[in-house]
mmCIF file of C-alpha atoms in Angstrom:
data_model
loop_
_atom_site.group_PDB
_atom_site.id
_atom_site.type_symbol
_atom_site.label_atom_id
_atom_site.label_comp_id
_atom_site.label_asym_id
_atom_site.label_seq_id
_atom_site.Cartn_x
_atom_site.Cartn_y
_atom_site.Cartn_z
ATOM 1 C CA MET A 1 20.223 -13.511 19.463
ATOM 2 C CA GLN A 2 21.327 -13.214 23.092
ATOM 3 C CA LEU A 3 24.807 -14.489 23.834
ATOM 4 C CA GLN A 4 23.537 -16.856 26.535
ATOM 5 C CA ASP A 5 21.124 -18.375 23.994
ATOM 6 C CA ILE A 6 23.928 -18.758 21.454
ATOM 7 C CA LEU A 7 26.058 -20.678 23.957
ATOM 8 C CA TYR A 8 23.070 -22.791 24.983
ATOM 9 C CA SER A 9 22.373 -23.736 21.362
ATOM 10 C CA GLN A 10 25.994 -24.848 20.956
ATOM 11 C CA GLY A 11 25.910 -27.233 23.908
ATOM 12 C CA PHE A 12 27.624 -25.252 26.675
ATOM 13 C CA GLY A 13 24.964 -26.107 29.262
ATOM 14 C CA THR A 14 21.663 -24.694 30.470
ATOM 15 C CA ARG A 15 20.941 -21.015 29.902
ATOM 16 C CA ARG A 16 21.791 -20.378 33.569
ATOM 17 C CA VAL A 17 25.164 -22.117 33.170
ATOM 18 C CA CYS A 18 25.841 -20.181 29.966
ATOM 19 C CA ALA A 19 24.941 -16.899 31.649
ATOM 20 C CA GLY A 20 27.357 -17.793 34.444
ATOM 21 C CA LEU A 21 30.195 -18.457 31.991
ATOM 22 C CA ILE A 22 29.620 -15.037 30.450
ATOM 23 C CA GLN A 23 29.349 -13.170 33.769
ATOM 24 C CA GLN A 24 32.567 -14.794 35.019
ATOM 25 C CA GLY A 25 34.433 -13.358 32.030
ATOM 26 C CA LEU A 26 35.057 -16.748 30.422
ATOM 27 C CA VAL A 27 33.527 -15.836 27.048
ATOM 28 C CA GLN A 28 35.121 -13.664 24.371
ATOM 29 C CA VAL A 29 33.578 -12.754 21.033
ATOM 30 C CA TYR A 30 35.304 -12.019 17.729
ATOM 31 C CA GLU A 31 33.756 -8.830 16.403
ATOM 32 C CA PRO A 32 33.369 -8.199 12.649
ATOM 33 C CA GLY A 33 36.455 -6.602 11.171
ATOM 34 C CA GLN A 34 38.675 -7.737 14.060
ATOM 35 C CA PRO A 35 39.033 -11.490 13.489
ATOM 36 C CA ALA A 36 42.268 -11.793 15.491
ATOM 37 C CA THR A 37 41.184 -9.948 18.628
ATOM 38 C CA PRO A 38 38.311 -11.439 20.655
ATOM 39 C CA VAL A 39 36.610 -9.097 23.093
ATOM 40 C CA ARG A 40 35.385 -10.216 26.521
ATOM 41 C CA CYS A 41 31.637 -9.864 26.958
ATOM 42 C CA LEU A 42 30.134 -9.805 30.471
ATOM 43 C CA GLN A 43 26.491 -9.284 29.480
ATOM 44 C CA ALA A 44 24.569 -12.533 29.063
ATOM 45 C CA ALA A 45 21.749 -10.724 27.269
ATOM 46 C CA ALA A 46 24.038 -8.950 24.788
ATOM 47 C CA GLU A 47 22.716 -9.365 21.251
ATOM 48 C CA PHE A 48 24.795 -10.789 18.395
ATOM 49 C CA ALA A 49 24.098 -12.038 14.884
ATOM 50 C CA ALA A 50 24.617 -15.779 15.365
ATOM 51 C CA GLU A 51 25.344 -16.693 11.758
ATOM 52 C CA GLY A 52 29.080 -16.495 11.138
ATOM 53 C CA LEU A 53 29.887 -15.661 14.768
ATOM 54 C CA ARG A 54 33.143 -16.895 16.286
ATOM 55 C CA PHE A 55 33.809 -16.870 20.006
ATOM 56 C CA GLN A 56 36.002 -18.303 22.733
ATOM 57 C CA VAL A 57 34.850 -20.181 25.811
ATOM 58 C CA GLN A 58 37.559 -20.655 28.429
ATOM 59 C CA GLY A 59 40.196 -19.930 25.810
ATOM 60 C CA VAL A 60 38.938 -22.406 23.200
ATOM 61 C CA ASP A 61 37.789 -21.097 19.801
ATOM 62 C CA TRP A 62 34.324 -22.085 18.550
ATOM 63 C CA PRO A 63 32.376 -21.201 15.397
ATOM 64 C CA TYR A 64 28.615 -20.853 15.648
ATOM 65 C CA ALA A 65 27.018 -23.774 13.780
ATOM 66 C CA GLY A 66 23.261 -23.973 13.282
ATOM 67 C CA LYS A 67 23.836 -27.675 12.646
ATOM 68 C CA ALA A 68 27.053 -29.507 13.456
ATOM 69 C CA TYR A 69 28.819 -31.595 10.800
ATOM 70 C CA LEU A 70 32.040 -33.377 11.770
ATOM 71 C CA MET A 71 34.449 -35.997 10.557
ATOM 72 C CA LEU A 72 36.290 -38.311 12.944
ATOM 73 C CA ASN A 73 39.186 -40.649 12.250
ATOM 74 C CA LYS A 74 37.853 -43.596 14.247
ATOM 75 C CA PRO A 75 40.597 -45.496 16.056
ATOM 76 C CA PRO A 76 40.452 -49.254 16.699
ATOM 77 C CA ALA A 77 38.940 -50.687 19.866
ATOM 78 C CA THR A 78 36.159 -48.085 20.058
ATOM 79 C CA GLU A 79 32.396 -48.466 19.696
ATOM 80 C CA CYS A 80 29.938 -46.256 17.802
ATOM 81 C CA SER A 81 27.476 -46.370 20.681
ATOM 82 C CA GLN A 82 26.338 -44.046 23.427
ATOM 83 C CA LYS A 83 26.250 -47.098 25.719
ATOM 84 C CA PRO A 84 29.277 -49.220 24.759
ATOM 85 C CA SER A 85 29.484 -52.802 25.986
ATOM 86 C CA THR A 86 33.198 -53.601 25.789
ATOM 87 C CA TYR A 87 35.284 -50.753 24.391
ATOM 88 C CA PRO A 88 35.216 -46.964 24.940
ATOM 89 C CA SER A 89 32.625 -44.964 23.001
ATOM 90 C CA ILE A 90 33.744 -42.814 20.096
ATOM 91 C CA TYR A 91 31.744 -39.995 21.724
ATOM 92 C CA THR A 92 34.372 -39.733 24.470
ATOM 93 C CA LEU A 93 36.735 -38.420 21.765
ATOM 94 C CA LEU A 94 34.570 -35.305 21.312
ATOM 95 C CA PRO A 95 34.454 -32.200 23.526
ATOM 96 C CA SER A 96 31.396 -31.990 25.751
ATOM 97 C CA PRO A 97 29.603 -29.154 23.854
ATOM 98 C CA LEU A 98 29.328 -31.412 20.803
ATOM 99 C CA ARG A 99 27.889 -34.189 22.978
ATOM 100 C CA LEU A 100 25.430 -31.850 24.715
ATOM 101 C CA ARG A 101 24.007 -29.787 21.852
ATOM 102 C CA PRO A 102 20.250 -29.560 22.605
ATOM 103 C CA GLN A 103 17.879 -31.568 20.435
ATOM 104 C CA LYS A 104 14.095 -31.771 20.299
ATOM 105 C CA GLY A 105 14.216 -35.513 20.928
ATOM 106 C CA ALA A 106 15.537 -37.406 23.925
ATOM 107 C CA VAL A 107 19.067 -37.820 22.538
ATOM 108 C CA GLN A 108 21.402 -34.859 22.834
ATOM 109 C CA GLY A 109 24.397 -33.917 20.759
ATOM 110 C CA VAL A 110 25.818 -35.187 17.501
ATOM 111 C CA GLN A 111 25.220 -38.759 16.353
ATOM 112 C CA ALA A 112 27.278 -41.051 14.160
ATOM 113 C CA VAL A 113 26.067 -41.402 10.576
ATOM 114 C CA GLY A 114 25.977 -45.185 10.426
ATOM 115 C CA ARG A 115 28.381 -47.332 12.420
ATOM 116 C CA LEU A 116 31.790 -48.908 12.087
ATOM 117 C CA ASP A 117 32.609 -52.109 13.967
ATOM 118 C CA GLN A 118 34.835 -51.813 17.039
ATOM 119 C CA ASP A 119 37.854 -53.124 15.086
ATOM 120 C CA THR A 120 37.183 -51.027 11.962
ATOM 121 C CA THR A 121 39.025 -47.716 11.632
ATOM 122 C CA GLY A 122 38.737 -44.628 9.463
ATOM 123 C CA LEU A 123 36.295 -42.011 8.273
ATOM 124 C CA LEU A 124 33.179 -41.523 10.396
ATOM 125 C CA LEU A 125 30.691 -38.662 10.046
ATOM 126 C CA LEU A 126 28.770 -37.156 12.968
ATOM 127 C CA THR A 127 25.983 -34.595 12.981
ATOM 128 C CA ASP A 128 22.850 -33.410 14.763
ATOM 129 C CA ASP A 129 21.033 -32.996 11.428
ATOM 130 C CA GLY A 130 18.497 -35.802 11.072
ATOM 131 C CA LYS A 131 17.888 -35.111 7.376
ATOM 132 C CA PHE A 132 21.598 -35.374 6.650
ATOM 133 C CA ILE A 133 21.812 -38.684 8.553
ATOM 134 C CA HIS A 134 18.937 -40.072 6.495
ATOM 135 C CA ARG A 135 20.401 -38.766 3.220
ATOM 136 C CA MET A 136 23.789 -40.366 3.893
ATOM 137 C CA SER A 137 22.496 -43.631 5.386
ATOM 138 C CA SER A 138 19.646 -44.494 3.044
ATOM 139 C CA PRO A 139 20.580 -47.175 0.472
ATOM 140 C CA ARG A 140 18.192 -45.395 -1.920
ATOM 141 C CA HIS A 141 20.745 -42.606 -2.358
ATOM 142 C CA HIS A 142 23.693 -44.920 -3.155
ATOM 143 C CA VAL A 143 26.387 -42.925 -1.378
ATOM 144 C CA ALA A 144 29.661 -44.692 -2.174
ATOM 145 C CA LYS A 145 31.928 -45.741 0.692
ATOM 146 C CA VAL A 146 35.492 -46.882 0.042
ATOM 147 C CA TYR A 147 37.196 -49.444 2.268
ATOM 148 C CA GLU A 148 40.839 -50.464 2.454
ATOM 149 C CA VAL A 149 40.767 -54.169 3.259
ATOM 150 C CA THR A 150 43.715 -56.222 4.463
ATOM 151 C CA VAL A 151 43.012 -59.875 3.707
ATOM 152 C CA LYS A 152 44.605 -63.039 5.080
ATOM 153 C CA HIS A 153 45.276 -64.866 1.803
ATOM 154 C CA PRO A 154 46.812 -63.463 -1.417
ATOM 155 C CA LEU A 155 44.251 -62.035 -3.781
ATOM 156 C CA ASP A 156 43.663 -63.289 -7.297
ATOM 157 C CA ALA A 157 41.740 -62.029 -10.313
ATOM 158 C CA ARG A 158 38.940 -64.536 -9.701
ATOM 159 C CA GLN A 159 38.137 -63.074 -6.283
ATOM 160 C CA VAL A 160 38.039 -59.522 -7.656
ATOM 161 C CA SER A 161 35.780 -60.626 -10.522
ATOM 162 C CA GLN A 162 33.428 -62.399 -8.128
ATOM 163 C CA LEU A 163 33.089 -59.344 -5.907
ATOM 164 C CA LEU A 164 32.284 -57.191 -8.941
ATOM 165 C CA ALA A 165 29.827 -59.728 -10.365
ATOM 166 C CA GLY A 166 28.103 -60.266 -7.025
ATOM 167 C CA VAL A 167 28.167 -62.752 -4.168
ATOM 168 C CA VAL A 168 25.267 -64.242 -2.221
ATOM 169 C CA LEU A 169 25.185 -63.656 1.539
ATOM 170 C CA ASP A 170 23.430 -66.033 3.898
ATOM 171 C CA ASP A 171 20.540 -63.655 4.730
ATOM 172 C CA ASP A 172 19.657 -62.509 1.195
ATOM 173 C CA PRO A 173 19.267 -64.586 -1.973
ATOM 174 C CA ARG A 174 19.975 -61.568 -4.150
ATOM 175 C CA PRO A 175 23.639 -61.120 -5.137
ATOM 176 C CA VAL A 176 25.474 -58.223 -3.479
ATOM 177 C CA ARG A 177 27.919 -56.453 -5.782
ATOM 178 C CA ALA A 178 30.829 -54.142 -5.181
ATOM 179 C CA ALA A 179 30.514 -50.825 -7.008
ATOM 180 C CA ALA A 180 34.274 -50.963 -7.570
ATOM 181 C CA CYS A 181 36.998 -53.383 -6.540
ATOM 182 C CA GLU A 182 40.745 -53.576 -7.101
ATOM 183 C CA ALA A 183 43.657 -55.525 -5.714
ATOM 184 C CA VAL A 184 46.070 -52.769 -4.651
ATOM 185 C CA SER A 185 48.672 -55.318 -3.589
ATOM 186 C CA GLU A 186 48.835 -59.014 -2.781
ATOM 187 C CA CYS A 187 46.793 -58.682 0.430
ATOM 188 C CA HIS A 188 45.304 -55.176 0.065
ATOM 189 C CA LEU A 189 41.858 -54.894 -1.482
ATOM 190 C CA ARG A 190 40.131 -51.559 -2.178
ATOM 191 C CA LEU A 191 36.392 -52.114 -2.124
ATOM 192 C CA THR A 192 33.631 -49.588 -2.867
ATOM 193 C CA LEU A 193 30.084 -50.223 -1.636
ATOM 194 C CA THR A 194 26.873 -48.239 -2.004
ATOM 195 C CA GLU A 195 24.831 -50.077 0.632
ATOM 196 C CA GLY A 196 25.489 -50.969 4.236
ATOM 197 C CA LYS A 197 24.476 -54.469 5.268
ATOM 198 C CA TYR A 198 25.589 -55.922 8.597
ATOM 199 C CA HIS A 199 29.318 -56.843 8.458
ATOM 200 C CA GLN A 200 29.021 -56.556 4.679
ATOM 201 C CA VAL A 201 32.704 -56.246 3.780
ATOM 202 C CA LYS A 202 33.730 -59.163 6.003
ATOM 203 C CA ARG A 203 30.930 -61.367 4.680
ATOM 204 C CA MET A 204 31.596 -60.505 1.031
ATOM 205 C CA VAL A 205 35.298 -61.284 1.405
ATOM 206 C CA ALA A 206 34.436 -64.551 3.182
ATOM 207 C CA ALA A 207 32.111 -65.447 0.278
ATOM 208 C CA VAL A 208 35.120 -65.483 -2.084
ATOM 209 C CA SER A 209 37.105 -67.750 0.259
ATOM 210 C CA ASN A 210 39.234 -65.124 1.933
ATOM 211 C CA ARG A 211 39.233 -63.403 5.324
ATOM 212 C CA VAL A 212 39.395 -59.787 6.492
ATOM 213 C CA GLU A 213 42.332 -59.136 8.804
ATOM 214 C CA ALA A 214 41.956 -55.343 9.015
ATOM 215 C CA LEU A 215 39.365 -52.876 7.712
ATOM 216 C CA HIS A 216 39.669 -49.114 7.217
ATOM 217 C CA ARG A 217 37.157 -46.698 5.624
ATOM 218 C CA SER A 218 39.040 -44.124 3.588
ATOM 219 C CA GLN A 219 36.290 -42.258 1.718
ATOM 220 C CA ILE A 220 32.589 -41.386 1.702
ATOM 221 C CA GLY A 221 31.272 -39.975 -1.556
ATOM 222 C CA GLY A 222 33.937 -37.551 -2.733
ATOM 223 C CA LEU A 223 35.242 -36.920 0.801
ATOM 224 C CA ARG A 224 38.558 -38.579 1.618
ATOM 225 C CA LEU A 225 39.934 -38.994 5.116
ATOM 226 C CA PRO A 226 42.702 -36.365 5.340
ATOM 227 C CA ASP A 227 46.238 -37.700 5.832
ATOM 228 C CA ASP A 228 46.844 -35.176 8.611
ATOM 229 C CA LEU A 229 43.832 -36.242 10.710
ATOM 230 C CA ALA A 230 45.289 -38.698 13.205
ATOM 231 C CA PRO A 231 43.295 -41.592 14.722
ATOM 232 C CA GLY A 232 41.021 -40.216 17.437
ATOM 233 C CA GLN A 233 41.041 -36.664 16.037
ATOM 234 C CA TRP A 234 38.009 -34.795 14.647
ATOM 235 C CA ARG A 235 37.368 -31.641 12.646
ATOM 236 C CA TRP A 236 34.466 -29.607 11.318
ATOM 237 C CA LEU A 237 33.245 -30.353 7.812
ATOM 238 C CA SER A 238 33.415 -27.409 5.447
ATOM 239 C CA ALA A 239 30.774 -26.476 2.882
ATOM 240 C CA ALA A 240 33.073 -27.968 0.223
ATOM 241 C CA ASP A 241 33.294 -31.222 2.190
ATOM 242 C CA LEU A 242 29.505 -31.447 2.359
ATOM 243 C CA ALA A 243 29.162 -30.682 -1.341
ATOM 244 C CA SER A 244 31.660 -33.441 -2.191
ATOM 245 C CA MET A 245 29.368 -35.984 -0.533
ATOM 246 C CA VAL A 246 25.839 -34.867 -1.309
ATOM 247 C CA GLY A 247 26.211 -32.444 -4.186
ATOM 248 C CA THR A 248 23.565 -29.780 -4.480
ATOM 249 C CA GLN A 249 21.653 -31.210 -1.515
ATOM 250 C CA ALA A 250 24.411 -29.811 0.709
ATOM 251 C CA ALA A 251 22.639 -26.486 0.358
ATOM 252 C CA VAL A 252 20.115 -27.595 2.969
ATOM 253 C CA CYS A 253 22.957 -28.350 5.388
ATOM 254 C CA SER A 254 24.556 -24.930 5.780
ATOM 255 C CA GLN A 255 27.699 -24.827 7.913
ATOM 256 C CA ALA A 256 28.574 -21.495 9.451
#
């Protein structure tokens, strides 16, 4: 694969822009067997095996990724929208190549897998893999999501039992149940859900006569938000991360 095409596929601009970056000496490639010493390449048409390739663009290291899979620690006062209405978009927290990766459709770059409200913090996944988005978002697959909920009033055993047994929300006569629920402390509830209705956590807590004061997503499937990933920071998902969420189906979502 030509180096200019590799850069284009990773979101570094049009093929002409990518060729210009290479010809200006701004691209270095890590050659096999010399992982610590990138070599400057000035030939836009130079051929490389894309899978497993690492390179630098303007001094920043990048791995080649056929599909991009990321985690973000969403900070408060941000919106999961490309066109935010009130608060900054979470996409402004990502470097431009991740926002500009070419797609067949009209939307470029990685997209959030589901949404968190502007005041909700924590683990958010982003990808340009439509199948992965469907697999993680579809209620049919029952991917568990764990929320740390700070409530206004002290919790009691009755509220926990109600959430486990099921509560009725105003738009659905069928009870909605928590997959797991525990009172961690007087005003800290850990709630696990396997579906994603609109404002579900807030509405479920309200249904048991309490109120959500703060909401943080700490886990999706078997993937926990790392303690060392600060609010606003992102990182690539590893193959092990993907496997912890979707099991054997992660095989279709290879991460270089």
